[in-house]
Short mmCIF file of C-alpha atoms in Angstrom, two decimals:
data_model
loop_
_atom_site.label_atom_id
_atom_site.label_comp_id
_atom_site.label_asym_id
_atom_site.label_seq_id
_atom_site.Cartn_x
_atom_site.Cartn_y
_atom_site.Cartn_z
CA UNK A 305 24.15 41.81 15.64
CA UNK A 306 24.68 41.55 19.33
CA UNK A 307 21.77 42.66 21.51
CA UNK A 308 22.28 46.32 22.37
CA UNK A 309 22.78 47.68 25.84
CA UNK A 310 20.39 50.42 24.82
CA UNK A 311 17.22 48.72 23.61
CA UNK A 312 15.08 50.43 21.06
CA UNK A 313 11.76 49.77 19.39
CA UNK A 314 10.95 50.33 15.75
CA UNK A 315 8.92 53.34 14.75
CA UNK A 316 5.22 53.50 15.35
CA UNK A 317 4.64 52.87 11.64
CA UNK A 318 6.09 49.39 11.98
CA UNK A 319 5.24 47.92 15.35
CA UNK A 320 3.68 44.61 14.35
CA UNK A 321 6.04 42.52 16.45
CA UNK A 322 5.79 40.32 19.55
CA UNK A 323 3.79 42.99 21.38
CA UNK A 324 1.06 43.27 18.76
CA UNK A 325 -1.15 40.59 20.29
CA UNK A 326 -1.01 42.43 23.61
CA UNK A 327 -2.28 45.73 22.28
CA UNK A 328 -5.85 46.96 22.29
CA UNK A 329 -7.29 48.45 19.13
CA UNK A 330 -6.83 52.16 18.66
CA UNK A 331 -10.16 53.94 18.32
CA UNK A 332 -10.78 56.19 15.33
CA UNK A 333 -10.34 59.62 16.81
CA UNK A 334 -9.04 63.03 15.74
CA UNK A 335 -6.91 62.86 18.92
CA UNK A 336 -5.23 59.44 18.73
CA UNK A 337 -4.87 57.52 21.96
CA UNK A 338 -1.86 55.34 22.60
CA UNK A 339 -2.25 51.60 22.58
CA UNK A 340 -1.80 49.94 25.95
CA UNK A 341 0.30 46.88 26.65
CA UNK A 342 -0.87 44.11 28.94
CA UNK A 343 0.38 44.53 32.49
CA UNK A 344 1.33 40.83 32.47
CA UNK A 345 4.12 41.39 29.97
CA UNK A 346 7.54 42.81 30.97
CA UNK A 347 8.78 45.35 28.44
CA UNK A 348 11.65 47.82 28.00
CA UNK A 349 13.67 48.37 31.18
CA UNK A 350 11.52 45.82 33.03
CA UNK A 351 13.31 43.10 31.05
CA UNK A 352 16.75 44.06 32.37
CA UNK A 353 18.55 41.79 34.84
CA UNK A 354 18.11 43.00 38.40
CA UNK A 355 15.58 45.63 37.35
CA UNK A 356 14.41 47.73 40.28
CA UNK A 357 11.53 50.11 39.60
CA UNK A 358 12.54 52.29 42.56
CA UNK A 359 15.87 53.09 40.86
CA UNK A 360 14.35 54.56 37.68
CA UNK A 361 12.76 57.97 37.53
CA UNK A 362 9.01 57.80 36.70
CA UNK A 363 9.12 60.23 33.78
CA UNK A 364 5.85 61.09 32.01
CA UNK A 365 5.18 62.58 28.61
CA UNK A 366 4.43 66.28 28.90
CA UNK A 367 6.35 66.61 32.17
CA UNK A 368 8.69 69.61 32.34
CA UNK A 369 12.08 68.81 33.86
CA UNK A 370 14.14 71.49 35.58
CA UNK A 371 11.54 74.10 34.54
CA UNK A 372 12.90 73.87 31.00
CA UNK A 373 12.74 70.49 29.20
CA UNK A 374 9.29 69.20 28.24
CA UNK A 375 9.31 65.43 27.71
CA UNK A 376 8.01 64.52 24.23
CA UNK A 377 8.78 60.82 23.73
CA UNK A 378 11.01 57.99 24.87
CA UNK A 379 14.07 57.26 22.74
CA UNK A 380 15.49 54.29 24.62
CA UNK A 381 16.73 52.78 27.85
CA UNK A 382 19.79 51.13 29.31
CA UNK A 383 21.00 49.44 32.46
CA UNK A 384 21.37 52.75 34.28
CA UNK A 385 19.13 55.22 32.50
CA UNK A 386 16.17 56.04 30.30
CA UNK A 387 16.60 58.44 27.37
CA UNK A 388 14.00 60.98 26.22
CA UNK A 389 13.41 63.51 23.50
CA UNK A 390 12.45 66.82 25.07
CA UNK A 391 11.51 70.29 23.90
CA UNK A 392 13.63 73.10 25.29
CA UNK A 393 10.85 75.56 26.12
CA UNK A 394 13.28 78.36 26.94
CA UNK A 395 14.92 78.09 23.54
CA UNK A 396 11.44 77.99 22.00
CA UNK A 397 10.54 81.30 23.66
CA UNK A 398 13.69 83.00 22.41
CA UNK A 399 13.90 81.56 18.90
CA UNK A 400 10.21 81.39 18.09
CA UNK A 401 10.45 77.72 17.09
CA UNK A 402 10.76 74.43 19.00
CA UNK A 403 14.24 73.25 19.82
CA UNK A 404 14.67 69.64 20.82
CA UNK A 405 17.28 67.97 22.99
CA UNK A 406 18.01 64.51 24.31
CA UNK A 407 17.76 64.05 28.08
CA UNK A 408 19.30 61.04 29.78
CA UNK A 409 17.79 60.40 33.23
CA UNK A 410 20.09 58.18 35.26
CA UNK A 411 19.08 55.79 38.01
CA UNK A 412 19.39 57.03 41.58
CA UNK A 413 21.97 54.40 42.56
CA UNK A 414 25.07 55.89 40.89
CA UNK A 415 27.60 56.72 43.59
CA UNK A 416 29.22 60.11 44.08
CA UNK A 417 32.63 58.46 43.68
CA UNK A 418 31.65 57.17 40.26
CA UNK A 419 30.24 60.53 39.19
CA UNK A 420 33.28 62.45 40.37
CA UNK A 421 35.49 60.11 38.34
CA UNK A 422 33.63 61.15 35.18
CA UNK A 423 33.81 64.91 35.65
CA UNK A 424 37.37 65.60 34.62
CA UNK A 425 37.11 63.33 31.58
CA UNK A 426 33.91 65.03 30.43
CA UNK A 427 35.49 68.45 30.87
CA UNK A 428 38.66 67.47 29.01
CA UNK A 429 36.71 66.07 26.06
CA UNK A 430 34.65 69.22 25.77
CA UNK A 431 37.47 71.75 26.07
CA UNK A 432 40.78 70.17 25.00
CA UNK A 433 40.94 71.49 21.44
CA UNK A 434 37.73 72.56 19.65
CA UNK A 435 39.79 73.24 16.50
CA UNK A 436 40.80 69.60 16.09
CA UNK A 437 38.95 68.00 13.14
CA UNK A 438 37.84 65.13 15.38
CA UNK A 439 36.15 67.44 17.88
CA UNK A 440 32.89 67.41 15.91
CA UNK A 441 32.88 63.59 15.91
CA UNK A 442 32.57 63.22 19.70
CA UNK A 443 29.26 63.89 21.43
CA UNK A 444 29.29 66.35 24.34
CA UNK A 445 26.77 67.28 26.99
CA UNK A 446 24.90 70.58 26.80
CA UNK A 447 23.58 70.78 30.35
CA UNK A 448 23.24 68.80 33.58
CA UNK A 449 20.80 68.99 36.46
CA UNK A 450 19.32 66.81 39.17
CA UNK A 451 15.73 65.84 39.87
CA UNK A 452 14.21 64.08 42.84
CA UNK A 453 11.85 61.13 42.95
CA UNK A 454 10.24 59.38 45.86
CA UNK A 455 13.25 57.08 46.18
CA UNK A 456 16.20 59.36 45.56
CA UNK A 457 17.96 61.84 43.32
CA UNK A 458 18.66 61.38 39.62
CA UNK A 459 21.40 63.00 37.57
CA UNK A 460 20.09 64.20 34.19
CA UNK A 461 22.37 64.94 31.24
CA UNK A 462 21.29 66.95 28.19
CA UNK A 463 22.68 66.33 24.70
CA UNK A 464 21.98 67.44 21.18
CA UNK A 465 19.64 65.21 19.18
CA UNK A 466 21.25 62.65 16.89
CA UNK A 467 19.82 59.99 14.62
CA UNK A 468 19.62 56.31 15.46
CA UNK A 469 22.83 54.50 16.39
CA UNK A 470 24.48 52.92 13.38
CA UNK A 471 23.28 49.42 14.28
CA UNK A 472 19.73 50.63 13.59
CA UNK A 473 20.73 52.74 10.59
CA UNK A 474 22.14 49.59 8.99
CA UNK A 475 18.68 48.09 8.98
CA UNK A 476 17.80 50.56 6.21
CA UNK A 477 20.68 49.54 3.93
CA UNK A 478 20.49 46.72 1.36
CA UNK A 479 21.59 43.56 3.13
CA UNK A 480 21.24 45.44 6.44
CA UNK A 481 24.97 46.18 6.47
CA UNK A 482 27.31 48.91 5.25
CA UNK A 483 28.80 48.25 1.85
CA UNK A 484 32.45 49.07 1.28
CA UNK A 485 31.66 52.51 -0.19
CA UNK A 486 29.56 53.60 2.79
CA UNK A 487 32.04 52.08 5.25
CA UNK A 488 34.78 54.26 3.79
CA UNK A 489 32.63 57.30 4.52
CA UNK A 490 31.95 56.23 8.12
CA UNK A 491 35.45 55.22 9.19
CA UNK A 492 37.20 58.61 8.79
CA UNK A 493 34.66 60.15 11.18
CA UNK A 494 35.35 57.46 13.79
CA UNK A 495 39.12 57.68 13.37
CA UNK A 496 39.08 61.47 13.65
CA UNK A 497 36.99 61.17 16.82
CA UNK A 498 39.37 58.60 18.28
CA UNK A 499 42.40 60.67 17.33
CA UNK A 500 40.90 63.62 19.18
CA UNK A 501 40.17 61.50 22.26
CA UNK A 502 43.60 59.86 22.23
CA UNK A 503 46.03 62.59 21.16
CA UNK A 504 44.32 65.71 22.50
CA UNK A 505 42.36 64.44 25.50
CA UNK A 506 44.46 61.42 26.56
CA UNK A 507 41.24 59.43 26.98
CA UNK A 508 40.48 55.78 26.10
CA UNK A 509 36.82 55.17 25.21
CA UNK A 510 36.96 51.44 26.25
CA UNK A 511 33.49 50.55 24.93
CA UNK A 512 33.34 51.10 21.17
CA UNK A 513 30.44 49.27 19.52
CA UNK A 514 27.75 49.96 16.99
CA UNK A 515 25.17 51.26 19.47
CA UNK A 516 27.70 53.78 20.83
CA UNK A 517 28.08 55.48 17.46
CA UNK A 518 25.35 57.80 16.18
CA UNK A 519 24.83 60.00 13.14
CA UNK A 520 23.74 63.59 12.78
CA UNK A 521 20.21 64.48 11.70
CA UNK A 522 21.14 66.01 8.36
CA UNK A 523 17.97 67.74 7.17
CA UNK A 524 16.44 69.47 10.25
CA UNK A 525 12.96 68.62 8.97
CA UNK A 526 13.70 64.97 9.77
CA UNK A 527 13.23 65.73 13.46
CA UNK A 528 9.99 67.64 12.90
CA UNK A 529 8.55 64.75 10.91
CA UNK A 530 9.72 62.33 13.60
CA UNK A 531 7.90 64.27 16.33
CA UNK A 532 4.77 64.73 14.21
CA UNK A 533 4.57 61.02 13.48
CA UNK A 534 4.74 60.25 17.18
CA UNK A 535 1.95 62.73 17.90
CA UNK A 536 -0.25 61.11 15.27
CA UNK A 537 0.63 57.54 16.26
CA UNK A 538 1.64 57.54 19.96
CA UNK A 539 3.93 54.76 21.10
CA UNK A 540 2.28 51.97 23.11
CA UNK A 541 2.75 52.01 26.84
CA UNK A 542 1.81 50.11 30.00
CA UNK A 543 -0.43 51.83 32.46
CA UNK A 544 1.01 52.78 35.87
CA UNK A 545 2.32 49.85 37.88
CA UNK A 546 2.20 49.61 41.66
CA UNK A 547 5.18 51.98 41.74
CA UNK A 548 3.26 54.57 39.74
CA UNK A 549 5.52 54.28 36.71
CA UNK A 550 4.18 54.28 33.16
CA UNK A 551 6.43 52.09 31.01
CA UNK A 552 6.60 53.74 27.58
CA UNK A 553 7.91 51.88 24.55
CA UNK A 554 10.88 53.45 22.79
CA UNK A 555 10.79 55.08 19.39
CA UNK A 556 14.04 55.92 17.61
CA UNK A 557 13.42 55.32 13.91
CA UNK A 558 13.99 58.56 12.01
CA UNK A 559 12.70 57.24 8.70
CA UNK A 560 14.72 57.03 5.51
CA UNK A 561 18.22 55.62 5.25
CA UNK A 562 20.95 58.16 6.09
CA UNK A 563 22.62 59.93 3.19
CA UNK A 564 26.38 59.86 2.65
CA UNK A 565 26.64 63.31 4.25
CA UNK A 566 24.80 62.06 7.33
CA UNK A 567 27.07 59.00 7.53
CA UNK A 568 30.11 61.28 7.40
CA UNK A 569 28.72 63.21 10.40
CA UNK A 570 28.90 60.19 12.74
CA UNK A 571 29.83 60.80 16.37
CA UNK A 572 31.29 58.62 19.10
CA UNK A 573 28.92 58.65 22.06
CA UNK A 574 28.58 57.20 25.56
CA UNK A 575 31.86 58.02 27.30
CA UNK A 576 30.55 56.68 30.61
CA UNK A 577 33.22 53.99 30.80
CA UNK A 578 36.06 56.11 29.41
CA UNK A 579 39.39 56.07 31.24
CA UNK A 580 42.59 58.07 31.22
CA UNK A 581 45.17 56.59 28.89
CA UNK A 582 48.32 57.83 30.61
CA UNK A 583 47.93 55.80 33.80
CA UNK A 584 48.50 52.14 34.58
CA UNK A 585 45.28 50.37 33.54
CA UNK A 586 44.69 46.66 34.13
CA UNK A 587 41.02 46.36 35.12
CA UNK A 588 38.59 44.63 32.72
CA UNK A 589 37.13 46.75 29.93
CA UNK A 590 35.26 46.17 26.65
CA UNK A 591 32.44 43.80 25.78
CA UNK A 592 33.61 40.20 25.60
CA UNK A 593 33.67 39.86 21.81
CA UNK A 594 35.73 43.07 21.48
CA UNK A 595 38.21 42.37 24.27
CA UNK A 596 41.82 43.03 23.27
CA UNK A 597 44.50 40.44 24.11
CA UNK A 598 46.29 42.78 26.53
CA UNK A 599 43.00 43.16 28.42
CA UNK A 600 42.44 39.39 28.67
CA UNK A 601 46.02 38.74 29.82
CA UNK A 602 46.18 41.84 32.07
CA UNK A 603 49.27 43.22 30.38
CA UNK A 604 48.18 46.79 30.95
CA UNK A 605 46.15 48.61 28.32
CA UNK A 606 45.87 52.09 26.86
CA UNK A 607 44.82 53.76 23.58
CA UNK A 608 45.58 50.71 21.36
CA UNK A 609 42.70 48.85 23.05
CA UNK A 610 40.30 51.19 21.24
CA UNK A 611 42.07 50.49 17.94
CA UNK A 612 41.69 46.73 18.44
CA UNK A 613 38.05 47.31 19.34
CA UNK A 614 37.42 49.22 16.10
CA UNK A 615 39.15 46.54 14.04
CA UNK A 616 36.90 43.81 15.43
CA UNK A 617 33.83 45.99 14.95
CA UNK A 618 34.42 46.19 11.18
CA UNK A 619 32.90 42.75 10.76
CA UNK A 620 29.75 43.74 12.66
CA UNK A 621 29.29 46.65 10.26
CA UNK A 622 30.16 44.89 7.04
CA UNK A 623 29.53 41.16 7.32
CA UNK A 624 26.64 39.05 8.56
CA UNK A 625 28.75 37.69 11.41
CA UNK A 626 31.22 39.00 13.95
CA UNK A 627 34.92 38.22 13.64
CA UNK A 628 34.94 36.31 16.94
CA UNK A 629 31.45 34.85 16.82
CA UNK A 630 33.05 31.49 17.53
CA UNK A 631 33.07 32.43 21.22
CA UNK A 632 30.01 32.33 23.42
CA UNK A 633 29.51 35.77 24.96
CA UNK A 634 26.52 34.94 27.16
CA UNK A 635 26.90 35.70 30.88
CA UNK A 636 28.68 32.80 32.54
CA UNK A 637 29.59 31.19 29.22
CA UNK A 638 32.49 33.35 28.04
CA UNK A 639 35.83 31.48 28.03
CA UNK A 640 38.94 33.64 27.52
CA UNK A 641 40.99 30.63 26.36
CA UNK A 642 38.51 30.07 23.54
CA UNK A 643 38.84 33.71 22.52
CA UNK A 644 42.64 33.49 22.62
CA UNK A 645 42.49 30.34 20.50
CA UNK A 646 40.65 32.21 17.76
CA UNK A 647 43.15 35.06 17.98
CA UNK A 648 45.99 32.57 17.44
CA UNK A 649 44.17 31.11 14.44
CA UNK A 650 43.81 34.58 12.97
CA UNK A 651 47.14 36.20 13.94
CA UNK A 652 49.50 33.32 14.64
CA UNK A 653 51.05 32.67 18.07
CA UNK A 654 51.65 35.67 20.34
CA UNK A 655 55.25 36.88 20.79
CA UNK A 656 56.82 35.50 23.94
CA UNK A 657 57.98 38.95 25.02
CA UNK A 658 54.37 40.12 24.89
CA UNK A 659 53.23 37.15 26.97
CA UNK A 660 55.77 38.05 29.67
CA UNK A 661 53.81 41.22 30.38
CA UNK A 662 50.59 39.47 31.35
CA UNK A 663 49.61 38.88 34.95
CA UNK A 664 47.25 36.16 33.73
CA UNK A 665 49.43 34.66 31.01
CA UNK A 666 50.19 31.51 32.99
CA UNK A 667 46.47 30.80 33.27
CA UNK A 668 46.27 30.22 29.52
CA UNK A 669 49.81 29.61 28.17
CA UNK A 670 52.59 27.21 29.17
CA UNK A 671 56.25 28.12 29.60
CA UNK A 672 56.88 27.65 25.87
CA UNK A 673 54.13 30.11 24.95
CA UNK A 674 51.72 27.41 23.79
CA UNK A 675 48.01 27.65 24.57
CA UNK A 676 47.26 25.13 27.30
CA UNK A 677 43.82 24.22 25.95
CA UNK A 678 44.82 23.10 22.47
CA UNK A 679 41.24 22.16 21.66
CA UNK A 680 40.45 25.88 21.53
CA UNK A 681 42.66 26.29 18.47
CA UNK A 682 41.02 26.33 15.07
CA UNK A 683 42.27 26.45 11.51
CA UNK A 684 38.96 27.72 10.15
CA UNK A 685 39.37 31.41 11.04
CA UNK A 686 41.50 33.43 8.62
CA UNK A 687 41.25 36.97 7.32
CA UNK A 688 40.69 35.60 3.84
CA UNK A 689 37.80 33.32 4.81
CA UNK A 690 36.14 35.94 7.01
CA UNK A 691 35.50 38.38 4.14
CA UNK A 692 32.71 37.22 1.84
CA UNK A 693 31.65 40.50 0.22
CA UNK A 694 34.86 41.77 -1.39
CA UNK A 695 37.06 40.55 -4.20
CA UNK A 696 40.47 41.34 -5.62
CA UNK A 697 42.25 44.57 -4.78
CA UNK A 698 39.43 45.90 -2.59
CA UNK A 699 39.56 42.77 -0.44
CA UNK A 700 43.35 42.93 -0.13
CA UNK A 701 43.22 46.55 0.96
CA UNK A 702 40.43 45.89 3.47
CA UNK A 703 42.32 42.96 5.01
CA UNK A 704 45.54 44.96 5.25
CA UNK A 705 43.63 47.83 6.85
CA UNK A 706 42.18 45.43 9.45
CA UNK A 707 45.59 43.88 10.07
CA UNK A 708 46.97 47.27 11.05
CA UNK A 709 44.51 47.28 13.95
CA UNK A 710 44.50 43.61 14.92
CA UNK A 711 47.95 42.85 16.28
CA UNK A 712 49.05 41.08 19.44
CA UNK A 713 51.48 43.78 20.55
CA UNK A 714 49.56 47.00 21.26
CA UNK A 715 52.48 49.24 20.25
CA UNK A 716 52.52 47.70 16.79
CA UNK A 717 48.96 48.73 15.99
CA UNK A 718 48.58 51.82 13.88
CA UNK A 719 47.21 54.90 15.57
CA UNK A 720 43.96 56.52 14.48
CA UNK A 721 46.02 59.25 12.77
CA UNK A 722 48.00 56.69 10.78
CA UNK A 723 44.91 54.71 9.81
CA UNK A 724 43.38 57.82 8.26
CA UNK A 725 46.15 57.63 5.62
CA UNK A 726 45.67 53.94 4.77
CA UNK A 727 44.96 53.29 1.05
CA UNK A 728 41.74 51.47 1.87
CA UNK A 729 40.36 54.90 2.80
CA UNK A 730 42.41 57.18 0.55
CA UNK A 731 42.88 55.34 -2.75
CA UNK A 732 40.59 56.54 -5.51
CA UNK A 733 38.70 53.79 -7.24
CA UNK A 734 35.87 53.36 -9.65
CA UNK A 735 32.52 52.54 -8.08
CA UNK A 736 32.00 48.79 -7.95
CA UNK A 737 28.85 47.66 -6.08
CA UNK A 738 29.56 45.54 -3.04
CA UNK A 739 27.94 42.09 -3.41
CA UNK A 740 24.83 41.74 -1.29
CA UNK A 741 24.88 39.42 1.68
CA UNK A 742 23.31 36.05 1.07
CA UNK A 743 22.88 32.87 3.00
CA UNK A 744 25.28 31.01 0.72
CA UNK A 745 27.97 33.66 1.07
CA UNK A 746 28.16 33.20 4.84
CA UNK A 747 27.37 29.53 5.33
CA UNK A 748 30.97 28.35 5.21
CA UNK A 749 32.14 30.76 7.89
CA UNK A 750 28.99 31.48 9.83
CA UNK A 751 27.07 28.23 10.11
CA UNK A 752 29.41 26.79 12.74
CA UNK A 753 29.19 29.88 14.94
CA UNK A 754 26.90 30.13 17.96
CA UNK A 755 24.22 32.78 17.97
CA UNK A 756 25.25 35.93 19.81
CA UNK A 757 22.67 36.21 22.54
CA UNK A 758 24.58 38.65 24.68
CA UNK A 759 27.80 40.63 24.87
CA UNK A 760 28.26 41.53 28.50
CA UNK A 761 30.95 44.00 29.38
CA UNK A 762 32.75 44.81 32.62
CA UNK A 763 30.75 45.22 35.76
CA UNK A 764 31.04 48.99 35.88
CA UNK A 765 28.03 51.28 35.85
CA UNK A 766 27.90 53.10 32.50
CA UNK A 767 27.17 56.80 32.27
CA UNK A 768 27.10 58.66 29.00
CA UNK A 769 28.61 61.86 30.41
CA UNK A 770 28.94 63.70 33.69
CA UNK A 771 28.65 67.02 35.45
CA UNK A 772 30.52 70.08 34.23
CA UNK A 773 33.65 70.81 36.17
CA UNK A 774 33.98 74.14 37.93
CA UNK A 775 36.21 76.50 35.99
CA UNK A 776 38.85 76.43 38.66
CA UNK A 777 39.27 72.66 38.50
CA UNK A 778 42.69 71.75 37.22
CA UNK A 779 42.36 70.53 33.62
CA UNK A 780 45.45 68.40 33.51
CA UNK A 781 47.58 66.44 35.91
CA UNK A 782 50.80 64.50 35.75
CA UNK A 783 50.27 60.76 35.66
CA UNK A 784 52.47 57.73 35.97
CA UNK A 785 53.32 55.75 32.88
CA UNK A 786 50.97 52.77 32.41
CA UNK A 787 53.98 50.52 31.98
CA UNK A 788 56.36 51.76 34.66
CA UNK A 789 56.30 48.35 36.27
CA UNK A 790 56.96 46.51 33.01
CA UNK A 791 60.12 44.44 32.79
CA UNK A 792 62.83 46.60 31.18
CA UNK A 793 63.84 43.71 28.94
CA UNK A 794 60.53 44.03 27.16
CA UNK A 795 61.27 47.66 26.31
CA UNK A 796 64.43 46.61 24.50
CA UNK A 797 62.79 43.89 22.44
CA UNK A 798 59.46 45.44 21.49
CA UNK A 799 59.29 47.27 18.16
CA UNK A 800 57.63 50.63 18.74
CA UNK A 801 56.44 52.92 15.93
CA UNK A 802 58.44 56.11 15.74
CA UNK A 803 55.25 58.11 16.28
CA UNK A 804 55.35 57.20 19.98
CA UNK A 805 57.51 58.77 22.65
CA UNK A 806 58.94 55.80 24.51
CA UNK A 807 60.50 57.95 27.21
CA UNK A 808 57.10 58.48 28.83
CA UNK A 809 54.69 55.90 27.44
CA UNK A 810 55.06 52.91 25.12
CA UNK A 811 52.03 54.32 23.34
CA UNK A 812 52.44 58.04 23.91
CA UNK A 813 50.82 59.93 21.05
CA UNK A 814 52.11 63.14 19.56
CA UNK A 815 49.74 66.07 19.13
CA UNK A 816 48.00 65.93 15.79
CA UNK A 817 47.96 68.91 13.42
CA UNK A 818 44.53 70.08 12.34
CA UNK A 819 45.27 68.93 8.80
CA UNK A 820 47.40 66.21 7.26
CA UNK A 821 49.73 67.14 4.43
CA UNK A 822 51.65 64.85 2.12
CA UNK A 823 54.89 65.78 3.87
CA UNK A 824 53.50 65.15 7.35
CA UNK A 825 51.97 61.72 6.86
CA UNK A 826 52.65 59.46 9.84
CA UNK A 827 55.58 57.11 9.38
CA UNK A 828 54.98 53.44 8.77
CA UNK A 829 55.87 51.37 11.85
CA UNK A 830 58.83 49.05 11.40
CA UNK A 831 56.59 46.10 12.24
CA UNK A 832 54.28 46.92 9.35
CA UNK A 833 56.83 47.20 6.53
CA UNK A 834 55.80 43.90 4.96
CA UNK A 835 52.21 45.08 4.92
CA UNK A 836 53.28 48.37 3.35
CA UNK A 837 55.02 46.38 0.62
CA UNK A 838 51.70 44.65 -0.07
CA UNK A 839 49.98 48.04 -0.36
CA UNK A 840 52.69 49.34 -2.69
CA UNK A 841 52.42 46.27 -4.90
CA UNK A 842 48.64 46.69 -5.11
CA UNK A 843 48.94 50.36 -6.05
CA UNK A 844 51.73 49.72 -8.55
CA UNK A 845 49.71 46.90 -10.10
CA UNK A 846 46.80 49.28 -10.59
CA UNK A 847 49.04 51.89 -12.25
CA UNK A 848 50.58 49.27 -14.55
CA UNK A 849 47.16 48.04 -15.62
CA UNK A 850 46.03 51.60 -16.33
CA UNK A 851 49.12 52.33 -18.46
CA UNK A 852 48.71 49.09 -20.35
CA UNK A 853 45.07 49.89 -21.08
CA UNK A 854 46.04 53.34 -22.35
CA UNK A 855 48.65 51.90 -24.72
CA UNK A 856 46.15 49.51 -26.31
CA UNK A 857 43.69 52.30 -27.13
#
């Protein structure tokens, strides 16, 4: 897996890693003392590029923030924040039992312009339509406040407590990846969340990845056990540095592997880079490995960029390698032409009409639509070769499902609503265990790929959520079409699914009903008819085999 933006340590019951030789022995005591880490070793946020201790708030365990939230332990950290588990002491007084929340303490360098740009999006996500089935699959803030440190003011955002992100949850599964059965339980939650963001809120997430998806707690006692374990075995920490900050190590391991019900409760988190989808967007978004072709070529992007992002992410969840691991994502090493070469290997050459949209097309393609750097092309990457854990009908359905998301032309990708009806998710099948990952199963595809040592994204400052809007703030505004400046000839030649309203946006989404009925299933885009024929043949083949088996009995 790619290194996460939000770094996390394993639980205190399993901390025998690179830090173990730096820790002093814990004395036998009825009141356990935390191990201390050598001051010579950089840990946690200290390891971040351009780390500045003055930017981070010097939080301490036991500190009460805003006269309400008592800091219990550190959950993680990122480029612009540290994240803490806290006890809501006001809720404790009213309910007679501890209530825990997550508090994100941002650095003091976020600008007011950046924060103001987040407010309307955060308000829209929280209020657009609470009755939509995807509403419960997007994480919202509970409270916001500001605290002061010696070097400035820090915005704090309060959330409900969720389990580990799915990249850590996978560590508890056999093979450390989702099998096909568990993946089919996770994906509907993500698609419902995306459908809510896209169709109800008109918001593009722009940064979907495994560490931005978290699961619910399930059994409430999980949290109590988590807190008790930390009290009995406190996380190691470094003593105060010359800035007076104690650097605590993170703890975010909630124990046993999540149940199917917990997987189905997954939520999309971290909307700090989210953007409106109904405006003209051309600036860079997405981590390098997830970057959609319209983003690379600056064709203008909207909701389909999230769909591409999810399609690429499937391999991170299911296989031992990423779909585009052939590219080097390290800072200063990423080459867009190499990425485009792999896309051509996988999808075939891009349509010329699509290339005409790109402001940067001529940097990578010649006048005939051929990639200028032919050495970046490869015949090794195919959908068939990239799936090592599935066979037969299940593999065909999975590949067709992925192909609905991974298309050159954004308008030809299926929407989240349409993907919820794909047979990979809806077809009933007998339980067949997914083969475990092994070295031999991935050698052919994975051995030639460079190790993913980093997946840098755009140079924007992330923020998981923002301040509440005042009630009198206007909740909606008219916006220009993101493709108003597009050549009109492209509009006449591009096949657009009938779900979209082309009079306002090439990817305008209709409002989604709170339930899908057989009569209201989304239509199949014209561009996907050949794929639908594949699905029909698979389903018909299964029915024929079942009838044949019944006749022989």
